[in-house]
Tab-separated table of C-alpha atoms in Angstrom:
chain	number	residue	atom	x	y	z
A	1	UNK	CA	131.522	83.128	138.303
A	2	UNK	CA	133.970	86.318	138.337
A	3	UNK	CA	135.743	84.073	136.975
A	4	UNK	CA	133.609	82.870	134.507
A	5	UNK	CA	132.619	86.303	133.293
A	6	UNK	CA	136.476	87.446	132.923
A	7	UNK	CA	136.150	84.550	130.480
A	8	UNK	CA	133.851	85.248	128.612
A	9	UNK	CA	134.706	89.158	128.058
A	10	UNK	CA	137.652	87.843	126.817
A	11	UNK	CA	136.437	85.571	124.225
A	12	UNK	CA	133.703	87.983	123.250
A	13	UNK	CA	137.263	90.719	122.927
A	14	UNK	CA	139.114	87.525	120.607
A	15	UNK	CA	136.825	87.177	118.245
A	16	UNK	CA	135.881	91.132	117.361
A	17	UNK	CA	139.846	91.772	116.962
A	18	UNK	CA	140.294	88.747	114.987
A	19	UNK	CA	137.077	89.541	113.262
A	20	UNK	CA	137.707	93.184	112.833
A	21	UNK	CA	141.471	91.450	111.614
A	22	UNK	CA	139.321	89.268	108.710
A	23	UNK	CA	137.246	92.423	107.520
A	24	UNK	CA	140.012	95.275	107.787
A	25	UNK	CA	138.606	98.241	105.315
A	26	UNK	CA	142.428	97.850	102.828
A	27	UNK	CA	142.029	98.706	100.229
A	28	UNK	CA	139.989	97.769	96.815
A	29	UNK	CA	141.713	97.790	93.855
A	30	UNK	CA	140.904	95.057	90.648
A	31	UNK	CA	141.248	95.752	87.089
A	32	UNK	CA	137.573	96.732	85.016
A	33	UNK	CA	136.034	94.007	83.736
A	34	UNK	CA	132.732	94.539	80.854
A	35	UNK	CA	129.170	94.687	82.376
A	36	UNK	CA	127.752	91.102	82.464
A	37	UNK	CA	124.686	90.996	81.289
A	38	UNK	CA	121.580	90.651	83.586
A	39	UNK	CA	118.862	89.211	81.175
A	40	UNK	CA	118.733	87.312	78.181
A	41	UNK	CA	118.599	89.511	75.166
A	42	UNK	CA	116.543	86.182	73.097
A	43	UNK	CA	113.621	84.063	72.914
A	44	UNK	CA	114.777	80.327	73.226
A	45	UNK	CA	112.536	78.908	71.193
A	46	UNK	CA	111.186	74.842	71.607
A	47	UNK	CA	113.027	73.650	68.016
A	48	UNK	CA	115.296	71.889	70.032
A	49	UNK	CA	113.917	70.252	73.517
A	50	UNK	CA	115.003	70.918	77.047
A	51	UNK	CA	115.624	68.389	79.834
A	52	UNK	CA	112.956	69.461	82.707
A	53	UNK	CA	113.134	67.956	86.483
A	54	UNK	CA	112.559	64.410	85.821
A	55	UNK	CA	115.676	63.804	82.970
A	56	UNK	CA	118.218	66.703	83.603
A	57	UNK	CA	121.165	65.742	83.383
A	58	UNK	CA	123.327	65.262	87.114
A	59	UNK	CA	127.072	63.821	85.524
A	60	UNK	CA	128.459	67.886	84.351
A	61	UNK	CA	131.206	67.531	86.601
A	62	UNK	CA	133.498	71.345	88.754
A	63	UNK	CA	130.039	72.352	88.879
A	64	UNK	CA	127.295	71.584	91.899
A	65	UNK	CA	127.179	70.705	95.459
A	66	UNK	CA	130.083	69.558	96.853
A	67	UNK	CA	131.360	67.533	100.185
A	68	UNK	CA	133.602	68.121	102.179
A	69	UNK	CA	136.980	65.923	103.858
A	70	UNK	CA	140.604	65.775	105.119
A	71	UNK	CA	143.739	64.718	105.355
A	72	UNK	CA	146.352	66.109	107.358
A	73	UNK	CA	150.108	65.176	105.823
A	74	UNK	CA	152.552	62.480	108.082
A	75	UNK	CA	150.165	61.158	110.375
A	76	UNK	CA	146.952	58.477	109.539
A	77	UNK	CA	144.623	61.350	110.038
A	78	UNK	CA	141.756	63.189	108.413
A	79	UNK	CA	141.295	67.083	110.635
A	80	UNK	CA	144.178	67.332	113.105
A	81	UNK	CA	144.506	66.027	116.709
A	82	UNK	CA	140.637	63.855	115.338
A	83	UNK	CA	141.940	60.870	115.642
A	84	UNK	CA	140.121	59.177	112.386
A	85	UNK	CA	141.702	57.761	109.457
A	86	UNK	CA	141.325	59.948	106.780
A	87	UNK	CA	140.115	57.160	104.376
A	88	UNK	CA	137.487	57.430	106.427
A	89	UNK	CA	136.249	60.654	106.666
A	90	UNK	CA	136.205	60.297	102.264
A	91	UNK	CA	134.263	57.441	103.047
A	92	UNK	CA	131.605	58.410	105.620
A	93	UNK	CA	131.454	61.585	103.645
A	94	UNK	CA	130.758	59.741	100.056
A	95	UNK	CA	127.959	57.582	101.706
A	96	UNK	CA	126.966	60.913	104.139
A	97	UNK	CA	126.302	62.500	100.796
A	98	UNK	CA	125.484	59.745	97.863
A	99	UNK	CA	122.097	60.487	97.276
A	100	UNK	CA	123.107	63.655	96.568
A	101	UNK	CA	125.387	62.593	93.994
A	102	UNK	CA	128.614	64.198	95.502
A	103	UNK	CA	130.715	64.658	92.760
A	104	UNK	CA	133.497	67.170	94.120
A	105	UNK	CA	135.158	67.053	97.778
A	106	UNK	CA	137.113	69.803	98.753
A	107	UNK	CA	139.133	68.738	100.033
A	108	UNK	CA	141.689	70.083	103.527
A	109	UNK	CA	144.952	68.978	103.374
A	110	UNK	CA	147.071	70.026	106.659
A	111	UNK	CA	150.902	70.339	106.627
A	112	UNK	CA	150.993	71.645	110.091
A	113	UNK	CA	153.296	68.182	110.679
A	114	UNK	CA	156.161	70.213	108.582
A	115	UNK	CA	155.117	73.873	109.310
A	116	UNK	CA	158.798	74.754	111.066
A	117	UNK	CA	160.494	72.582	107.809
A	118	UNK	CA	160.355	70.716	104.515
A	119	UNK	CA	157.342	68.465	103.424
A	120	UNK	CA	159.180	65.243	102.975
A	121	UNK	CA	158.720	62.628	100.363
A	122	UNK	CA	157.039	60.133	101.834
A	123	UNK	CA	154.130	63.115	102.719
A	124	UNK	CA	154.721	63.778	98.822
A	125	UNK	CA	153.945	59.857	97.827
A	126	UNK	CA	150.475	59.641	101.092
A	127	UNK	CA	149.340	62.730	98.664
A	128	UNK	CA	149.338	61.313	95.284
A	129	UNK	CA	148.288	58.183	96.858
A	130	UNK	CA	144.642	60.383	98.311
A	131	UNK	CA	144.826	61.967	95.120
A	132	UNK	CA	144.961	58.568	93.085
A	133	UNK	CA	142.040	57.261	94.599
A	134	UNK	CA	139.620	60.693	94.213
A	135	UNK	CA	141.021	59.635	90.137
A	136	UNK	CA	139.155	56.057	90.944
A	137	UNK	CA	135.787	56.916	92.505
A	138	UNK	CA	134.862	59.800	89.648
A	139	UNK	CA	135.940	62.713	92.561
A	140	UNK	CA	137.161	66.454	91.283
A	141	UNK	CA	138.932	68.157	94.272
A	142	UNK	CA	139.054	71.293	95.807
A	143	UNK	CA	141.960	71.869	96.792
A	144	UNK	CA	143.154	73.889	99.473
A	145	UNK	CA	145.890	73.461	101.631
A	146	UNK	CA	145.952	75.163	105.131
A	147	UNK	CA	148.532	74.393	108.590
A	148	UNK	CA	146.513	75.590	111.605
A	149	UNK	CA	142.990	75.277	113.208
A	150	UNK	CA	142.750	76.291	116.313
A	151	UNK	CA	142.537	80.162	117.923
A	152	UNK	CA	145.726	80.158	120.660
A	153	UNK	CA	147.694	77.875	118.911
A	154	UNK	CA	151.540	78.198	119.357
A	155	UNK	CA	152.635	76.414	116.103
A	156	UNK	CA	152.620	78.071	112.620
A	157	UNK	CA	154.621	79.136	109.467
A	158	UNK	CA	155.825	81.320	108.740
A	159	UNK	CA	154.885	83.215	105.420
A	160	UNK	CA	159.469	81.700	104.219
A	161	UNK	CA	157.925	78.571	105.326
A	162	UNK	CA	154.685	78.482	103.120
A	163	UNK	CA	156.730	79.554	99.980
A	164	UNK	CA	159.463	76.759	100.970
A	165	UNK	CA	156.216	74.627	100.672
A	166	UNK	CA	154.481	76.176	97.842
A	167	UNK	CA	157.826	75.229	96.044
A	168	UNK	CA	158.340	72.153	97.143
A	169	UNK	CA	154.720	71.712	95.699
A	170	UNK	CA	154.580	73.212	92.983
A	171	UNK	CA	157.806	70.299	91.502
A	172	UNK	CA	155.385	67.422	93.116
A	173	UNK	CA	151.922	68.990	90.431
A	174	UNK	CA	154.804	69.451	87.816
A	175	UNK	CA	155.335	66.061	88.405
A	176	UNK	CA	151.770	64.162	88.832
A	177	UNK	CA	150.405	66.892	86.583
A	178	UNK	CA	147.924	64.516	84.344
A	179	UNK	CA	146.916	63.548	87.379
A	180	UNK	CA	146.211	66.915	89.135
A	181	UNK	CA	144.489	68.099	85.733
A	182	UNK	CA	142.184	64.696	86.068
A	183	UNK	CA	141.462	65.632	89.793
A	184	UNK	CA	141.632	69.214	91.142
A	185	UNK	CA	138.819	71.618	89.552
A	186	UNK	CA	139.967	74.403	91.254
A	187	UNK	CA	142.602	75.028	94.232
A	188	UNK	CA	141.621	77.886	96.940
A	189	UNK	CA	145.069	79.799	98.131
A	190	UNK	CA	144.189	78.803	101.701
A	191	UNK	CA	147.886	78.657	103.795
A	192	UNK	CA	147.465	81.464	106.165
A	193	UNK	CA	145.860	81.811	109.487
A	194	UNK	CA	143.055	79.121	110.427
A	195	UNK	CA	141.857	77.008	108.106
A	196	UNK	CA	143.688	78.775	105.420
A	197	UNK	CA	140.804	81.407	105.990
A	198	UNK	CA	143.538	83.878	105.997
A	199	UNK	CA	143.254	85.253	109.597
A	200	UNK	CA	143.804	84.395	113.640
A	201	UNK	CA	147.391	82.618	112.312
A	202	UNK	CA	150.304	83.143	114.162
A	203	UNK	CA	152.532	84.913	112.802
A	204	UNK	CA	152.258	87.695	110.306
A	205	UNK	CA	152.138	87.392	106.658
A	206	UNK	CA	152.673	88.995	103.542
A	207	UNK	CA	149.661	88.104	101.608
A	208	UNK	CA	151.290	89.435	97.902
A	209	UNK	CA	154.194	86.769	98.492
A	210	UNK	CA	151.764	84.420	99.290
A	211	UNK	CA	150.042	85.158	95.810
A	212	UNK	CA	152.982	84.627	93.886
A	213	UNK	CA	153.957	81.825	95.737
A	214	UNK	CA	150.464	79.965	95.267
A	215	UNK	CA	150.383	81.319	91.065
A	216	UNK	CA	153.163	80.439	90.052
A	217	UNK	CA	153.474	77.011	92.745
A	218	UNK	CA	149.377	75.597	90.241
A	219	UNK	CA	149.651	74.604	87.113
A	220	UNK	CA	148.592	76.341	83.902
A	221	UNK	CA	144.915	77.269	83.820
A	222	UNK	CA	143.994	76.170	86.847
A	223	UNK	CA	141.372	78.110	88.454
A	224	UNK	CA	142.160	79.593	92.473
A	225	UNK	CA	140.167	81.468	94.523
A	226	UNK	CA	141.269	83.921	97.882
A	227	UNK	CA	139.389	84.708	100.628
A	228	UNK	CA	138.428	88.432	100.493
A	229	UNK	CA	138.178	91.742	98.267
A	230	UNK	CA	141.448	92.708	100.038
A	231	UNK	CA	143.400	89.726	98.954
A	232	UNK	CA	142.108	89.514	95.488
A	233	UNK	CA	143.837	93.410	95.433
A	234	UNK	CA	146.988	91.917	95.773
A	235	UNK	CA	146.960	89.194	93.113
A	236	UNK	CA	149.154	91.268	90.570
A	237	UNK	CA	147.033	92.523	87.154
A	238	UNK	CA	148.967	90.251	84.942
A	239	UNK	CA	147.816	87.519	86.735
A	240	UNK	CA	143.740	88.427	87.455
A	241	UNK	CA	141.755	86.608	85.895
A	242	UNK	CA	142.667	83.036	87.303
A	243	UNK	CA	142.124	84.457	90.358
A	244	UNK	CA	138.043	84.543	91.881
A	245	UNK	CA	137.208	84.139	95.229
A	246	UNK	CA	134.908	81.828	97.646
A	247	UNK	CA	133.079	83.097	100.181
A	248	UNK	CA	132.468	81.174	103.281
A	249	UNK	CA	129.997	82.778	105.330
A	250	UNK	CA	126.598	82.605	103.286
A	251	UNK	CA	123.918	83.988	104.854
A	252	UNK	CA	121.606	86.251	102.421
A	253	UNK	CA	122.147	89.617	104.644
A	254	UNK	CA	124.884	91.940	105.629
A	255	UNK	CA	127.567	91.004	108.713
A	256	UNK	CA	131.448	91.532	109.248
A	257	UNK	CA	131.657	87.912	108.850
A	258	UNK	CA	131.289	88.065	104.697
A	259	UNK	CA	132.970	88.932	102.557
A	260	UNK	CA	131.839	92.090	101.268
A	261	UNK	CA	128.774	94.357	101.832
A	262	UNK	CA	126.387	94.535	99.349
A	263	UNK	CA	125.749	97.898	99.888
A	264	UNK	CA	129.913	98.381	100.134
A	265	UNK	CA	130.635	100.588	96.915
A	266	UNK	CA	133.058	97.907	95.590
A	267	UNK	CA	130.335	95.303	95.982
A	268	UNK	CA	129.901	95.604	91.563
A	269	UNK	CA	133.239	95.843	90.914
A	270	UNK	CA	133.749	92.576	92.554
A	271	UNK	CA	130.594	90.880	91.689
A	272	UNK	CA	131.630	91.784	88.165
A	273	UNK	CA	134.958	90.044	87.938
A	274	UNK	CA	133.668	87.275	90.224
A	275	UNK	CA	131.379	86.717	86.692
A	276	UNK	CA	135.215	85.724	84.581
A	277	UNK	CA	136.720	83.740	86.904
A	278	UNK	CA	135.589	80.784	89.397
A	279	UNK	CA	134.668	81.117	93.031
A	280	UNK	CA	132.879	79.423	96.049
A	281	UNK	CA	130.596	79.323	98.329
A	282	UNK	CA	129.619	77.635	101.904
A	283	UNK	CA	127.056	78.783	104.792
A	284	UNK	CA	128.024	79.125	108.107
A	285	UNK	CA	128.397	75.562	110.596
A	286	UNK	CA	124.261	74.714	110.943
A	287	UNK	CA	125.320	73.805	114.203
A	288	UNK	CA	126.600	77.431	114.553
A	289	UNK	CA	122.638	78.811	114.939
A	290	UNK	CA	123.637	81.845	111.998
A	291	UNK	CA	120.182	82.057	110.461
A	292	UNK	CA	119.958	82.655	106.767
A	293	UNK	CA	117.448	84.318	105.568
A	294	UNK	CA	116.966	82.559	101.651
A	295	UNK	CA	116.447	85.170	99.253
A	296	UNK	CA	119.619	87.060	100.388
A	297	UNK	CA	121.606	83.129	100.291
A	298	UNK	CA	120.571	82.490	96.772
A	299	UNK	CA	121.521	85.676	95.624
A	300	UNK	CA	124.829	85.880	97.429
A	301	UNK	CA	124.940	82.560	95.397
A	302	UNK	CA	124.589	84.323	92.245
A	303	UNK	CA	125.692	87.790	92.168
A	304	UNK	CA	129.014	85.684	93.664
A	305	UNK	CA	128.674	83.383	90.481
A	306	UNK	CA	129.051	80.284	91.993
A	307	UNK	CA	129.964	77.149	90.669
A	308	UNK	CA	130.054	74.997	93.946
A	309	UNK	CA	127.768	75.120	97.862
A	310	UNK	CA	128.833	73.000	100.077
A	311	UNK	CA	126.605	69.892	101.760
A	312	UNK	CA	128.586	69.449	104.720
A	313	UNK	CA	127.695	73.035	106.116
A	314	UNK	CA	124.415	73.593	107.387
A	315	UNK	CA	122.974	70.296	105.592
A	316	UNK	CA	122.009	67.206	107.978
A	317	UNK	CA	125.599	67.183	110.561
A	318	UNK	CA	124.280	66.227	113.579
A	319	UNK	CA	121.107	67.215	112.673
A	320	UNK	CA	119.354	68.551	110.271
A	321	UNK	CA	119.135	72.576	109.007
A	322	UNK	CA	118.219	75.126	107.229
A	323	UNK	CA	119.888	73.719	103.261
A	324	UNK	CA	117.974	70.883	104.473
A	325	UNK	CA	114.852	72.186	105.141
A	326	UNK	CA	115.447	74.160	101.937
A	327	UNK	CA	113.490	71.004	100.653
A	328	UNK	CA	110.769	71.868	101.256
A	329	UNK	CA	111.158	75.905	100.799
A	330	UNK	CA	109.909	76.404	96.875
A	331	UNK	CA	110.336	79.195	95.284
A	332	UNK	CA	107.749	80.870	92.639
A	333	UNK	CA	108.608	81.832	88.803
A	334	UNK	CA	107.955	85.300	90.371
A	335	UNK	CA	110.239	85.275	92.850
A	336	UNK	CA	112.581	84.270	90.710
A	337	UNK	CA	111.876	86.855	88.291
A	338	UNK	CA	111.295	89.844	90.962
A	339	UNK	CA	115.239	89.406	92.374
A	340	UNK	CA	116.476	88.195	88.666
A	341	UNK	CA	117.550	85.434	89.633
A	342	UNK	CA	118.512	83.765	86.661
A	343	UNK	CA	116.540	80.323	85.704
A	344	UNK	CA	115.852	77.750	83.075
A	345	UNK	CA	111.432	77.843	83.144
A	346	UNK	CA	111.951	73.876	82.152
A	347	UNK	CA	112.979	73.003	85.255
A	348	UNK	CA	110.071	74.800	87.337
A	349	UNK	CA	107.064	72.374	88.558
A	350	UNK	CA	104.247	73.364	88.403
A	351	UNK	CA	104.982	77.169	88.269
A	352	UNK	CA	107.210	76.482	91.619
A	353	UNK	CA	111.738	74.895	92.522
A	354	UNK	CA	112.232	74.328	96.052
A	355	UNK	CA	114.973	76.362	96.998
A	356	UNK	CA	117.233	73.148	97.555
A	357	UNK	CA	117.116	71.987	93.650
A	358	UNK	CA	116.876	75.688	92.337
A	359	UNK	CA	120.224	75.339	94.218
A	360	UNK	CA	121.623	72.453	93.076
A	361	UNK	CA	120.247	73.112	89.031
A	362	UNK	CA	121.825	76.324	88.781
A	363	UNK	CA	125.801	75.931	90.153
A	364	UNK	CA	128.420	76.720	87.995
A	365	UNK	CA	127.052	76.390	84.120
A	366	UNK	CA	123.757	74.925	82.647
A	367	UNK	CA	123.800	75.269	78.851
A	368	UNK	CA	121.055	74.688	77.433
A	369	UNK	CA	121.079	74.686	72.723
A	370	UNK	CA	118.380	76.306	70.729
A	371	UNK	CA	117.191	77.599	68.215
A	372	UNK	CA	117.994	75.562	65.433
A	373	UNK	CA	117.894	77.111	61.453
A	374	UNK	CA	119.367	74.883	58.328
A	375	UNK	CA	118.916	77.206	55.645
A	376	UNK	CA	120.096	78.197	52.005
A	377	UNK	CA	123.326	75.323	53.060
A	378	UNK	CA	123.961	77.242	56.090
A	379	UNK	CA	122.797	76.571	59.877
A	380	UNK	CA	122.850	77.996	63.250
A	381	UNK	CA	121.873	77.616	66.635
A	382	UNK	CA	122.066	79.567	70.225
A	383	UNK	CA	123.811	78.347	73.160
A	384	UNK	CA	122.215	80.437	76.009
A	385	UNK	CA	123.989	79.600	79.777
A	386	UNK	CA	120.853	79.190	82.369
A	387	UNK	CA	123.786	78.319	85.406
A	388	UNK	CA	125.321	81.210	87.898
A	389	UNK	CA	128.883	80.862	86.237
A	390	UNK	CA	130.869	80.943	83.089
A	391	UNK	CA	132.233	77.348	81.661
A	392	UNK	CA	135.537	78.456	83.051
A	393	UNK	CA	138.182	76.397	81.084
A	394	UNK	CA	135.915	74.986	78.419
A	395	UNK	CA	136.810	74.432	75.390
A	396	UNK	CA	133.832	74.016	72.307
A	397	UNK	CA	133.980	72.040	68.589
A	398	UNK	CA	130.898	71.992	66.532
A	399	UNK	CA	130.802	68.353	64.218
A	400	UNK	CA	128.930	67.990	61.276
A	401	UNK	CA	128.925	65.099	59.965
A	402	UNK	CA	131.780	63.721	62.504
A	403	UNK	CA	134.170	66.605	60.935
A	404	UNK	CA	134.800	69.647	63.005
A	405	UNK	CA	133.547	72.750	61.501
A	406	UNK	CA	134.712	76.440	61.977
A	407	UNK	CA	132.145	78.886	63.214
A	408	UNK	CA	131.656	81.895	61.066
A	409	UNK	CA	131.927	83.662	65.304
A	410	UNK	CA	134.430	83.616	68.115
A	411	UNK	CA	133.747	81.616	70.556
A	412	UNK	CA	134.315	82.580	74.247
A	413	UNK	CA	133.722	81.188	77.332
A	414	UNK	CA	133.581	85.270	78.431
A	415	UNK	CA	130.280	85.211	76.460
A	416	UNK	CA	129.135	83.189	78.578
A	417	UNK	CA	128.741	84.378	81.966
A	418	UNK	CA	125.187	84.607	83.987
A	419	UNK	CA	123.091	84.822	81.618
A	420	UNK	CA	125.091	84.522	79.015
A	421	UNK	CA	123.961	83.359	74.730
A	422	UNK	CA	125.478	82.710	71.850
A	423	UNK	CA	124.829	82.290	68.410
A	424	UNK	CA	126.591	80.011	66.362
A	425	UNK	CA	126.776	79.475	61.744
A	426	UNK	CA	128.138	77.656	60.358
A	427	UNK	CA	128.505	76.474	56.234
A	428	UNK	CA	126.523	72.756	56.205
A	429	UNK	CA	125.230	69.826	53.654
A	430	UNK	CA	123.388	67.452	55.479
A	431	UNK	CA	125.197	65.332	58.174
A	432	UNK	CA	124.352	64.269	62.038
A	433	UNK	CA	125.418	68.233	64.745
A	434	UNK	CA	127.088	67.843	67.571
A	435	UNK	CA	128.447	69.889	69.869
A	436	UNK	CA	131.646	69.944	71.789
A	437	UNK	CA	132.327	71.180	75.369
A	438	UNK	CA	134.929	70.034	76.657
A	439	UNK	CA	137.355	71.225	80.346
A	440	UNK	CA	141.207	72.064	78.390
A	441	UNK	CA	143.071	70.500	81.521
A	442	UNK	CA	140.909	66.813	81.361
A	443	UNK	CA	139.869	65.887	78.105
A	444	UNK	CA	137.410	63.216	79.962
A	445	UNK	CA	135.693	66.160	81.796
A	446	UNK	CA	133.052	67.236	79.333
A	447	UNK	CA	129.212	68.811	79.758
A	448	UNK	CA	125.926	67.396	78.936
A	449	UNK	CA	123.339	70.226	77.610
A	450	UNK	CA	119.724	70.675	79.808
A	451	UNK	CA	117.906	69.174	76.110
A	452	UNK	CA	117.138	65.488	75.678
A	453	UNK	CA	118.855	65.453	72.991
A	454	UNK	CA	121.868	62.279	72.742
A	455	UNK	CA	124.784	63.029	75.018
A	456	UNK	CA	127.304	60.465	73.276
A	457	UNK	CA	131.350	60.047	73.154
A	458	UNK	CA	131.026	63.471	75.514
A	459	UNK	CA	129.114	64.866	72.121
A	460	UNK	CA	124.875	66.505	72.386
A	461	UNK	CA	123.660	65.935	69.038
A	462	UNK	CA	121.710	68.797	68.487
A	463	UNK	CA	120.153	67.851	65.660
A	464	UNK	CA	119.883	63.953	63.742
A	465	UNK	CA	119.760	63.615	59.867
A	466	UNK	CA	117.471	62.297	58.634
């Protein structure tokens, strides 16, 4: 009994030490970004029909709920020492979440086999084949590299090892750029500590050096995320626009494990910056039994402008958990208004929506065209973003009668952040009006509007000429 008591004390002490290390109150220093809007400025009219919950498109890529899977390079194994083949793990997770229409998988690539040596060509061939399989399945990847998985682990990379691997990965990505752009929608910095979350590592690391190595290895225009505001503060200011965050402890209230407390003096600066980047989130595992506050968690997802959210955690793993319960937990329109949560009124049924469906529809971008006006040789319309996040990395094109036109106003995804609206006007002398949002890294990745209009060859036909 005495030994068990002492072991408990040691485990608590280790846990507290890790937590303090993770949440160390280092200075937060990020660039100042324009205040993102907190309310819609213009009324959305009925000139272009909006989708209902029954007709809402769910095929848009690079946003929404995601699954989670693993591959350990150098082995036919998913999670290190799991003895589960990595392809089997992938297939099992896709099957488990098939009903949810998962189009994003968070992929952990474990490099522990090569923690103190170079990655061999055979491992890169294995990784390329894995990316090709995901491409064939129409899955986008949220990518994270990591090494360590167990507290008390004796082996792990030094900073110089991580830098060597980043240099190798840079060449791999360069040689397979088209495959990378078609599959990887964003990259989490990872690499440091347990599961790549930045804490509990065998060796102390120079975070600034790792950030620079990751930025250098990652192809142009690919969003990168870090785990904490303190890490974000170490990103060189000239490349900070590429970086967002991933909040991996969404519980809806303040706790030592959250990325930043809501009463922290830097909370607004951090979350406002996230409106202009790509961010992601997840809850702790359901089996951990951590209480989850529904409204608080949704506000965290909105505050951090989350693009995707994990269904691997706290959903149906080893039983049913909070996210599953959210399917029958309803929010009224007044709940959404009272908490200043962005929402699309057309998706409410009898004035309410389940917490699960609210999150499903509003993660990432949710674009709606409205306020169409054609008069005196000109046409104009408005784009409203009902989602949490801006359409980062997407360029807009407008076509009249099949020909691209120039608008009087300049398009920028930074103007379509949460609560963002943009009006576009152009010369018009007849013909269909089509709008295309296309990912600059993957031309096959286009955005379907939440409008009941034709969506043809990646274009939303917002006006059909008679």
